[in-house]
Tab-separated table of C-alpha atoms in Angstrom:
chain	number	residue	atom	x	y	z
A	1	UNK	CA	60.529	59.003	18.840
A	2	UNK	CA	63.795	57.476	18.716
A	3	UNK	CA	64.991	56.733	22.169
A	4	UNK	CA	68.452	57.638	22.430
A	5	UNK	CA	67.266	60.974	23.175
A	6	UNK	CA	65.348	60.607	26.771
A	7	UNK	CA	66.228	62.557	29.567
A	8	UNK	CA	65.171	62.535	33.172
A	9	UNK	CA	64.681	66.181	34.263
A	10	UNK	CA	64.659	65.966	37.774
A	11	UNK	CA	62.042	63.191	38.257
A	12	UNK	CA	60.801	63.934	34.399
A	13	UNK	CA	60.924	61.514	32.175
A	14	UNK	CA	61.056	63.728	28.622
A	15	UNK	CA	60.892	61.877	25.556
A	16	UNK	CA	63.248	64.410	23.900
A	17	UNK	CA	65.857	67.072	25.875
A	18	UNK	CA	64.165	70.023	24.008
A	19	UNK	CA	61.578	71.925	26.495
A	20	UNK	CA	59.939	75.308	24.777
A	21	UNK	CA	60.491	78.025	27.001
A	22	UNK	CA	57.557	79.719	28.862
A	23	UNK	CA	56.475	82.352	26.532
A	24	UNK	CA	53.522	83.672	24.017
A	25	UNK	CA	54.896	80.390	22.049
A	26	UNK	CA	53.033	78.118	24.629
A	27	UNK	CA	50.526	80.129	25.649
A	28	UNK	CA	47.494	77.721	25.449
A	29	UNK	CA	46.824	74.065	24.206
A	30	UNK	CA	47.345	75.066	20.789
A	31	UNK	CA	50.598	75.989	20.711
A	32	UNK	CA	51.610	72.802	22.982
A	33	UNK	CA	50.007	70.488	20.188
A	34	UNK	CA	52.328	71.959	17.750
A	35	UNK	CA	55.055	71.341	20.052
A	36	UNK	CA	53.727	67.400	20.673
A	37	UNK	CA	53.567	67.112	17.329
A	38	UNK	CA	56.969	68.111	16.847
A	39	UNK	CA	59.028	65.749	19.669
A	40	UNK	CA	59.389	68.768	21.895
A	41	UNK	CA	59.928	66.828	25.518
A	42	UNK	CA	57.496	69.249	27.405
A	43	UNK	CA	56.425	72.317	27.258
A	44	UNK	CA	56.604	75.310	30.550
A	45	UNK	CA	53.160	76.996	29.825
A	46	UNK	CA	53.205	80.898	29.881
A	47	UNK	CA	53.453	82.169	33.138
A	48	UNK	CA	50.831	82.973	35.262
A	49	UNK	CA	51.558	85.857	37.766
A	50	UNK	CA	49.777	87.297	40.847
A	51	UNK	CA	50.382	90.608	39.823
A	52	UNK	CA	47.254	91.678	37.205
A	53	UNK	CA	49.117	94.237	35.584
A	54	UNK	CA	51.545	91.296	34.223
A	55	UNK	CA	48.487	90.036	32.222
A	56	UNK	CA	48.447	92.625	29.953
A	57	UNK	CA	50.985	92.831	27.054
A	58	UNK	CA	51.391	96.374	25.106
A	59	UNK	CA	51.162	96.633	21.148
A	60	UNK	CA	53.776	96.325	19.664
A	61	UNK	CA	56.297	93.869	21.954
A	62	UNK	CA	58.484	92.405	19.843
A	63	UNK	CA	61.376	94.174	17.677
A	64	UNK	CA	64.735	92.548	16.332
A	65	UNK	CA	67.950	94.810	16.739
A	66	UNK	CA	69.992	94.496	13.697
A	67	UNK	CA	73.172	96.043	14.433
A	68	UNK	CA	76.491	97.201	12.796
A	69	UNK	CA	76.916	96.304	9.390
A	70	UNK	CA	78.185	93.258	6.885
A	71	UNK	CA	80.909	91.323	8.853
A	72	UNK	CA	80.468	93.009	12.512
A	73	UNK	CA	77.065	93.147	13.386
A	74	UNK	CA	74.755	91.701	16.141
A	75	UNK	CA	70.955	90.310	16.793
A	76	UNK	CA	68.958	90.908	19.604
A	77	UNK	CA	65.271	90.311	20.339
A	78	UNK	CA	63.642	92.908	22.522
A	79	UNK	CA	60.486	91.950	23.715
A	80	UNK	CA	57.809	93.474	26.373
A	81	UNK	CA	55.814	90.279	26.495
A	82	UNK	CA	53.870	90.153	29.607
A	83	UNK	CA	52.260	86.476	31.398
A	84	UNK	CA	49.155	84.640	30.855
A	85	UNK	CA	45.783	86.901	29.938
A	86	UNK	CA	42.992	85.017	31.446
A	87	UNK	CA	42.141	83.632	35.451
A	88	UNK	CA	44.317	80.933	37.217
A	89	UNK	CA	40.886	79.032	36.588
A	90	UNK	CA	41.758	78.988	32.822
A	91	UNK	CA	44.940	78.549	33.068
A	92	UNK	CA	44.160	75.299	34.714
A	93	UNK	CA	41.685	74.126	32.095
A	94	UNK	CA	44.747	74.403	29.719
A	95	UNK	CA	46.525	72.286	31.917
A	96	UNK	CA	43.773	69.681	31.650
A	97	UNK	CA	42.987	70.260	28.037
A	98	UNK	CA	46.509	68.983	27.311
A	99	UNK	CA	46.773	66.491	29.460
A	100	UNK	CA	43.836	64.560	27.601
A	101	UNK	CA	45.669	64.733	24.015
A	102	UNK	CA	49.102	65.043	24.389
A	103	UNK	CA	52.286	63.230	24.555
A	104	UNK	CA	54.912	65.319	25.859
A	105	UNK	CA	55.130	66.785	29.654
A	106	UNK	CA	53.286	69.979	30.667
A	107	UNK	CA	55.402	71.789	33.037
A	108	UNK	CA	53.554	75.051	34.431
A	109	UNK	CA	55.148	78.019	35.214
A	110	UNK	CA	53.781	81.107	37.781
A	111	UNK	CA	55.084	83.888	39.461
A	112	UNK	CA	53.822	85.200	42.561
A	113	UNK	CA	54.877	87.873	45.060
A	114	UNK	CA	53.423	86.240	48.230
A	115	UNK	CA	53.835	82.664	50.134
A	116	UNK	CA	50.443	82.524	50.362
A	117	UNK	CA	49.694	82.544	46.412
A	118	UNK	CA	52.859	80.607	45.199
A	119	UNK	CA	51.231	77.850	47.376
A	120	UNK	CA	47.254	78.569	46.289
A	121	UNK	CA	48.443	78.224	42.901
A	122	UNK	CA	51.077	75.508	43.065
A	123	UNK	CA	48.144	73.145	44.817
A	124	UNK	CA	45.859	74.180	41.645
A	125	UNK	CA	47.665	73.268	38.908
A	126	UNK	CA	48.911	69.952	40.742
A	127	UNK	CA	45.644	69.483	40.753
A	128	UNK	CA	44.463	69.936	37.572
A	129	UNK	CA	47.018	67.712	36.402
A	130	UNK	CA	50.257	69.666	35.660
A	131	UNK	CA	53.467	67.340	35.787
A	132	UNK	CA	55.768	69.979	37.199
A	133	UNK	CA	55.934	73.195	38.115
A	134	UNK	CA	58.678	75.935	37.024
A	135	UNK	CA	59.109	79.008	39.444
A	136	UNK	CA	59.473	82.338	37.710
A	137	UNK	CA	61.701	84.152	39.463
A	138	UNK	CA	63.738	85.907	36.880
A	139	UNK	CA	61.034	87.273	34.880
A	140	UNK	CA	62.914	90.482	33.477
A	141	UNK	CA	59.252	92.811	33.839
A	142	UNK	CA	58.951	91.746	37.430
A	143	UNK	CA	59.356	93.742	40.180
A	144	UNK	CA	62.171	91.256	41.884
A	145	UNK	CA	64.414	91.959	38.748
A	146	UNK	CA	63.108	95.187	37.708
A	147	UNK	CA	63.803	97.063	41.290
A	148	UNK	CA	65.079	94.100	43.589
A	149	UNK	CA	67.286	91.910	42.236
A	150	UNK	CA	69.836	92.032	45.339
A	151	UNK	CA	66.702	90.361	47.057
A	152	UNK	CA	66.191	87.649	44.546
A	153	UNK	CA	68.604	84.718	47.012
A	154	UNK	CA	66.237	85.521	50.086
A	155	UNK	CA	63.273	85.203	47.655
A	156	UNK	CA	63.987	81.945	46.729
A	157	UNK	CA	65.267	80.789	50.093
A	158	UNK	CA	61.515	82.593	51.301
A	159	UNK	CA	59.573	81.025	48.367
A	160	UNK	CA	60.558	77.802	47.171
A	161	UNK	CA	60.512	75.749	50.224
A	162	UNK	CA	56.781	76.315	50.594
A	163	UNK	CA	56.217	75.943	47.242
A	164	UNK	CA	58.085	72.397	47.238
A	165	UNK	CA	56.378	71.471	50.576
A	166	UNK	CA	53.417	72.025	49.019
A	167	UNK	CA	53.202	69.797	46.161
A	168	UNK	CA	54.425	66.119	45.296
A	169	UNK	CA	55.596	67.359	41.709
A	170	UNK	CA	58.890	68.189	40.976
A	171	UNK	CA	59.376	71.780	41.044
A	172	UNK	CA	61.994	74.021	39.321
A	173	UNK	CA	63.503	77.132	39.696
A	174	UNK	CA	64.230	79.693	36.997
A	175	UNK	CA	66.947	82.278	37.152
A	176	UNK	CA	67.596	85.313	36.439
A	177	UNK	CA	70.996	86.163	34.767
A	178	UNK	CA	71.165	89.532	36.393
A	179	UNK	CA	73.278	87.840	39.548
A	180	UNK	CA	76.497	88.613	41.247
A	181	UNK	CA	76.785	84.619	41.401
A	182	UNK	CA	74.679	82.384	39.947
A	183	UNK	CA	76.697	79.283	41.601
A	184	UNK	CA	75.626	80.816	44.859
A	185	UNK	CA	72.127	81.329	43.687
A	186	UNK	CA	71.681	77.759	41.945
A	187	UNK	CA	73.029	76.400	45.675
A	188	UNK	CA	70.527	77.830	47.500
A	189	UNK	CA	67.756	76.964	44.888
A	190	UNK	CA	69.317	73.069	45.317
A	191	UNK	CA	69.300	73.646	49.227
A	192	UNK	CA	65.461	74.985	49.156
A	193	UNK	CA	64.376	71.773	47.725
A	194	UNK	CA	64.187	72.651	43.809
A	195	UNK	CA	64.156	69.830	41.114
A	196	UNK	CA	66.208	71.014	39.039
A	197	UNK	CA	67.000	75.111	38.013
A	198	UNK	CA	66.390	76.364	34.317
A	199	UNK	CA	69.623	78.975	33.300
A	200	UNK	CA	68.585	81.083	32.551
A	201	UNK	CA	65.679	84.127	31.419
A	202	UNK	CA	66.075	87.319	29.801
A	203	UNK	CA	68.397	90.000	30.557
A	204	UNK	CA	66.582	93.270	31.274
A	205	UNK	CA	67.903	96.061	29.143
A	206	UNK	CA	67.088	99.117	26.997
A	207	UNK	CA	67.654	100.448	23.372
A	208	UNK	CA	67.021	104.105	22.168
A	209	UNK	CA	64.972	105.666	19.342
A	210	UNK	CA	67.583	108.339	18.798
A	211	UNK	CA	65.329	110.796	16.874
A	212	UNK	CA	62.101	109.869	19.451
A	213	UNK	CA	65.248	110.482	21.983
A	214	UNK	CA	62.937	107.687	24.288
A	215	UNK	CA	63.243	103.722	24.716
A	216	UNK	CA	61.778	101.809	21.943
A	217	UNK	CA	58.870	99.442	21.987
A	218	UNK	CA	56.310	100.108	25.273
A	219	UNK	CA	58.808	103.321	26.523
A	220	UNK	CA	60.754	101.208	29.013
A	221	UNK	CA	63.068	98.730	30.163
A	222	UNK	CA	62.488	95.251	28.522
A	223	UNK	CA	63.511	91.960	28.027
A	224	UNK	CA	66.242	91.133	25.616
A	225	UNK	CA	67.949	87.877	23.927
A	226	UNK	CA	69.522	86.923	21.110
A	227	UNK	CA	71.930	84.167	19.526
A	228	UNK	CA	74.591	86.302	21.696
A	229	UNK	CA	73.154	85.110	25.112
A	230	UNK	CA	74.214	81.528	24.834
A	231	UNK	CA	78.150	82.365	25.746
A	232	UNK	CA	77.084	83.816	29.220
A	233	UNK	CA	74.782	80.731	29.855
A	234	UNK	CA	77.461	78.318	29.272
A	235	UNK	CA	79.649	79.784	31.002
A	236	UNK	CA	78.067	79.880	34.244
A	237	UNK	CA	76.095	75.976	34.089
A	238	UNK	CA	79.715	74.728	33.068
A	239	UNK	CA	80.392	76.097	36.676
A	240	UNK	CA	77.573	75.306	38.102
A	241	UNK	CA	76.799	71.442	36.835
A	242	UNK	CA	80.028	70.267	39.021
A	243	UNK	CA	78.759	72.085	42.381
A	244	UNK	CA	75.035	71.021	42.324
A	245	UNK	CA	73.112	67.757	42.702
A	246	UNK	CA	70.118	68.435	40.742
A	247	UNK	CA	69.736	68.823	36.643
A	248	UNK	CA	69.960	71.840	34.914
A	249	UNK	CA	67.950	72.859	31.796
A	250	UNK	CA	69.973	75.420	30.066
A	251	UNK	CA	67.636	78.594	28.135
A	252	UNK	CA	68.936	81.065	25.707
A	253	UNK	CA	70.752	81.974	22.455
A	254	UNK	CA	69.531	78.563	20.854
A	255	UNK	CA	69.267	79.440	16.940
A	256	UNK	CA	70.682	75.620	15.794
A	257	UNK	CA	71.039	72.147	16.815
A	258	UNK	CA	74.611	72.568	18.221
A	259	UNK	CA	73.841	74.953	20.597
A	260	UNK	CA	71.781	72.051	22.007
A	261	UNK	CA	74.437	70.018	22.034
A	262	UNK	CA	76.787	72.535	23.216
A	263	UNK	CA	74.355	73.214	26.175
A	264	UNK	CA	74.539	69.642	27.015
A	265	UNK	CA	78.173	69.361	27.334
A	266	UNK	CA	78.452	72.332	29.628
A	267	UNK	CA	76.359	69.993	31.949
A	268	UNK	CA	72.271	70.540	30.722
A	269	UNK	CA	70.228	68.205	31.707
A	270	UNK	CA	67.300	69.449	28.983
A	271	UNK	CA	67.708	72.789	26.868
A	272	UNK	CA	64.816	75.705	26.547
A	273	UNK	CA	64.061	76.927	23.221
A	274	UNK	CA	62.074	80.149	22.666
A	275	UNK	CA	62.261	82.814	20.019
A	276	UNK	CA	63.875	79.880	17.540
A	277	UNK	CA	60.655	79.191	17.836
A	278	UNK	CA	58.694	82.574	17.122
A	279	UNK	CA	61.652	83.026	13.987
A	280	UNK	CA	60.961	79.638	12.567
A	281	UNK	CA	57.869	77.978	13.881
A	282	UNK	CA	57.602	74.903	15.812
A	283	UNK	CA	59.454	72.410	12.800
A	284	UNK	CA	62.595	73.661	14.144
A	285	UNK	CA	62.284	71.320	17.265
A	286	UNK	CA	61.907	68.301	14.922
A	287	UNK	CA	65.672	69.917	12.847
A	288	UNK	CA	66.718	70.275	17.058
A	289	UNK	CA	66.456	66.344	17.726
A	290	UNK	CA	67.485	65.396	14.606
A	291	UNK	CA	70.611	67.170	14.780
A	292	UNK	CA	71.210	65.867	18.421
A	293	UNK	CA	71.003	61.808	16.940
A	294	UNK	CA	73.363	63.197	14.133
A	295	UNK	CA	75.693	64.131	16.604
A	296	UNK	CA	75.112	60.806	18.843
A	297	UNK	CA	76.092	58.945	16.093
A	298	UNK	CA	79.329	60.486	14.552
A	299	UNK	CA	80.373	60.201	18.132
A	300	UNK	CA	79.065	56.351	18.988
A	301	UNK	CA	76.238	57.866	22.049
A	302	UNK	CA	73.694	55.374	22.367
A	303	UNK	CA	71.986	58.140	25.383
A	304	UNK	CA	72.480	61.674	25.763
A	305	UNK	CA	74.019	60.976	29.229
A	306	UNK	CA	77.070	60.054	27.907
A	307	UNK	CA	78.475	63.294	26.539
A	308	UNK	CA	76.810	65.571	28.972
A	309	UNK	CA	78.923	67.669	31.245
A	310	UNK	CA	82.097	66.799	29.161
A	311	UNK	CA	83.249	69.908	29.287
A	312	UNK	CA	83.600	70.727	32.642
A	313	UNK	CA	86.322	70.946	35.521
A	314	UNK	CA	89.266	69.790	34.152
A	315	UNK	CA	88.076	70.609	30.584
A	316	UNK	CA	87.961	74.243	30.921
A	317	UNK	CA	91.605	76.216	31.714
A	318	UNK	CA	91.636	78.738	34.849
A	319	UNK	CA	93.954	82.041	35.028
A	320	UNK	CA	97.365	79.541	35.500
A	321	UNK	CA	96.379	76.940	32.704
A	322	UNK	CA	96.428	78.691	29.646
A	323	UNK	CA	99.751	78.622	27.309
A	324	UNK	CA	100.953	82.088	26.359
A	325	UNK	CA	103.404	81.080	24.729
A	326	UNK	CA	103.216	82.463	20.570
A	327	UNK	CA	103.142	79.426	18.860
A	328	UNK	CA	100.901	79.951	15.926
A	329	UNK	CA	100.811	82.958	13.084
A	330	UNK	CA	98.451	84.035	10.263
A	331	UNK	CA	98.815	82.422	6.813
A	332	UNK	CA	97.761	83.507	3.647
A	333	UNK	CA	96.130	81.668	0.915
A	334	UNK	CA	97.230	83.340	-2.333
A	335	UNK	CA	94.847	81.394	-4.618
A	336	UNK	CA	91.764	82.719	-2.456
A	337	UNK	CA	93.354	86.200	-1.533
A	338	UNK	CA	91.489	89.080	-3.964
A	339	UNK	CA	93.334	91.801	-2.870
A	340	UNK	CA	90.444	93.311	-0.479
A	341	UNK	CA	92.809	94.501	2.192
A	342	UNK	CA	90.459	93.899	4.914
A	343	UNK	CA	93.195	91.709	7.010
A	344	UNK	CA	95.909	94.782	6.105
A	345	UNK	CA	93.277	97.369	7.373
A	346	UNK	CA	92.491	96.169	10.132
A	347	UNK	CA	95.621	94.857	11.643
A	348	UNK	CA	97.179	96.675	15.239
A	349	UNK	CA	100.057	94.942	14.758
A	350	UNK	CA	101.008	96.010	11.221
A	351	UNK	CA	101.693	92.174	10.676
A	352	UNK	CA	100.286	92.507	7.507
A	353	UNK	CA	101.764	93.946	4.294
A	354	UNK	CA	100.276	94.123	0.818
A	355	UNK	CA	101.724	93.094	-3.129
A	356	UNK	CA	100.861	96.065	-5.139
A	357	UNK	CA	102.445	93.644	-7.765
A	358	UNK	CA	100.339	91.151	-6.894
A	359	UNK	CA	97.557	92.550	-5.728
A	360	UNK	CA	98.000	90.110	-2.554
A	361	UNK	CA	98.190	90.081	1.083
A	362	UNK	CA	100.957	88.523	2.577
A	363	UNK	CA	102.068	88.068	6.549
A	364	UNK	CA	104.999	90.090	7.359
A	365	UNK	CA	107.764	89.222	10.498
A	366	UNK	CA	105.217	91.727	12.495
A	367	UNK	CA	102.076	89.180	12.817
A	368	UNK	CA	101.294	88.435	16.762
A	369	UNK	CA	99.866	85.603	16.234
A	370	UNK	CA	96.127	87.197	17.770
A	371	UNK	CA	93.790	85.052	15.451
A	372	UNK	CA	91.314	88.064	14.717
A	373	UNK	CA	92.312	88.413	10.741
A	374	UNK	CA	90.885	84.794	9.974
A	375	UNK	CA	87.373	86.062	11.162
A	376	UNK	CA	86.963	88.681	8.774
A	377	UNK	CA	88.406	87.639	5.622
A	378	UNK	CA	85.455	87.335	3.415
A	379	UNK	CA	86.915	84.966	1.252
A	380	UNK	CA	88.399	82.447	3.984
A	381	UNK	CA	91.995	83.011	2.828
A	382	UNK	CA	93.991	83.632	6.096
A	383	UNK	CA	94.627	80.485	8.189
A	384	UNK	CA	96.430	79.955	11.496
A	385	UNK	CA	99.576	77.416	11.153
A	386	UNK	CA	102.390	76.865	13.506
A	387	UNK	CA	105.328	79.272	13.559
């Protein structure tokens, strides 16, 4: 393992920044050789919660949401995927099984509802030789999100603490994105004693069967992700990575190798990867790294430190930053141009006009300069160039 690409999450040494995502994909000591195998840096084992019902998935759980059509359309996994089936007994064996074998770090994650069993637990897998311990408390099927998430700050402020007192590994926190401000949140999580914080699980959501006229899947609320989710994540670690002392692992929307490295300059510490994963199988994480050192080199990084929270403060214009000032305007390329009239179509600005003659677009004194036509040419004709 080459290494340029060691991290330290929060007391973690990780051989690689890539960390699968607790989930069905590392469910049991199986799935975590695969992910050894392939320089994944650790692994957060499925959750384990307190709550039985959460052991029990329906069938089916899954579904991808294709939609829209051709060149304005969207993915989104929906999933009803519940925690870990078996006893906090076997969930520790796991934990020892892979300690024996493998290379990379075993992180476990569980999800309680009192004191009294985050502790229990967070003693046992310590003991059975976990290296860390993730806290769920943004699953989107528990009952914190599902019918309390304005309780979710005193939760943490409640939880963690004992849960950190109670063990000498590092412990994380996981967060929910459904938060009126996750600065504030990831603050308190840094002031209870947490490692680091992982940014962030599933939003919880809904899509209709319109001829069932009921919620697809299990008949509820579920879980839902997607290449889309990335933009809110970065968002919010680019905000928080400047306010907190501890590392952030950032989780969601990964489907390539520079969303890792996007997720790094926002501030990430490590980066979660999950339904890649379930789309692809576990090679992907070997594509991740190797994109990462790709990137390191073009750019002369001999460690991933160098380049990560780059684009932060400074980097990123508030409300009074931006120009507005109209200093660029569509261009057409004739010699690509087939005469679709997709940029003429769709124009608000009429900024567009059309050579019968020609059978060519051309921009017109009307173009606003608003950048959309360049997305949806399907031949790559239209360019923005200065006025």
């Amino acid at each position: 393992m080459d290494k340029r690409l060691k991290v330290n999450y929060g007391g973690l040494e990780l051989r690689s920044p890539i960390i699968l995502a607790s989930s069905g994909i590392t469910k049991a000591y199986e799935n975590a050789a695969k992910a050894d195998r392939y320089g994944a840096g650790a692994v957060v084992l499925k959750t384990k919660f307190e709550e039985e019902l959460m052991a029990h998935s329906p069938t089916p759980r899954f579904t991808v949401i294709r939609r829209g059509k051709g060149d304005y359309s969207s993915t989104t996994n929906m999933s009803y995927e519940q925690g870990y089936e078996y006893s906090i007994e076997e969930y520790c064996n796991e934990i020892r099984k892979c300690k024996e074998t493998l290379e990379l770090k075993i992180i476990a994650s569980i999800g309680c509802s009192t004191k009294e069993c985050w502790v229990k637990w967070a003693k046992m897998v310590e003991e059975a030789g976990a290296d860390a311990i993730e806290m769920n408390l943004s699953c989107p099927h528990s009952d914190y999100v599902m019918a309390e998430t304005g309780r979710i700050n005193q939760m943490i402020a409640e939880m963690a603490p004992a849960v950190v007192q109670a063990v000498k590994i590092p412990v994380y926190t996981k967060m929910t994105p459904q938060l009126d401000n996750p600065v504030a949140t990831a603050l308190i999580m840094e002031k209870s004693g947490a490692a680091g914080i992982c940014a962030f699980s599933r939003c919880l959501g809904m899509d209709i069967d319109i001829d069932e006229q009921k919620p697809v899947l299990h008949g509820g609320y579920g879980g839902h992700g997607g290449p889309w989710s990335i933009h809110y994540a970065l968002r919010w670690i680019s905000q928080m990575y400047p306010n907190v002392h501890i590392p952030i692992s950032g989780c969601g929307g990964v489907i390539e190798g520079d969303d890792v490295i996007k997720y790094i300059l926002a501030g990430s510490t490590a980066v979660q990867v999950c339904f890649m994963i379930y789309a692809y199988g576990y090679s992907v994480i070997e594509q991740l790294n190797n994109r990462v050192l790709e990137y390191m080199e073009q750019h002369g990084y001999q460690s991933i430190e160098e380049f990560r929270g780059i684009v932060t403060g400074s980097r990123i214009k508030g409300l009074k930053d931006v120009d507005r000032t109209k200093t660029l305007i569509a261009q057409v390329d004739e010699s690509r141009c087939v005469g679709c009239r997709r940029c003429s179509d769709i124009c608000i600005f009429d900024g567009i006009s059309f050579d019968e003659e020609k059978k060519k677009a051309f921009i017109n004194k009307q173009c606003d300069g608003c950048g959309l036509c360049p997305s949806f040419c399907p031949r790559k004709a239209i360019s923005m160039v200065k006025r």
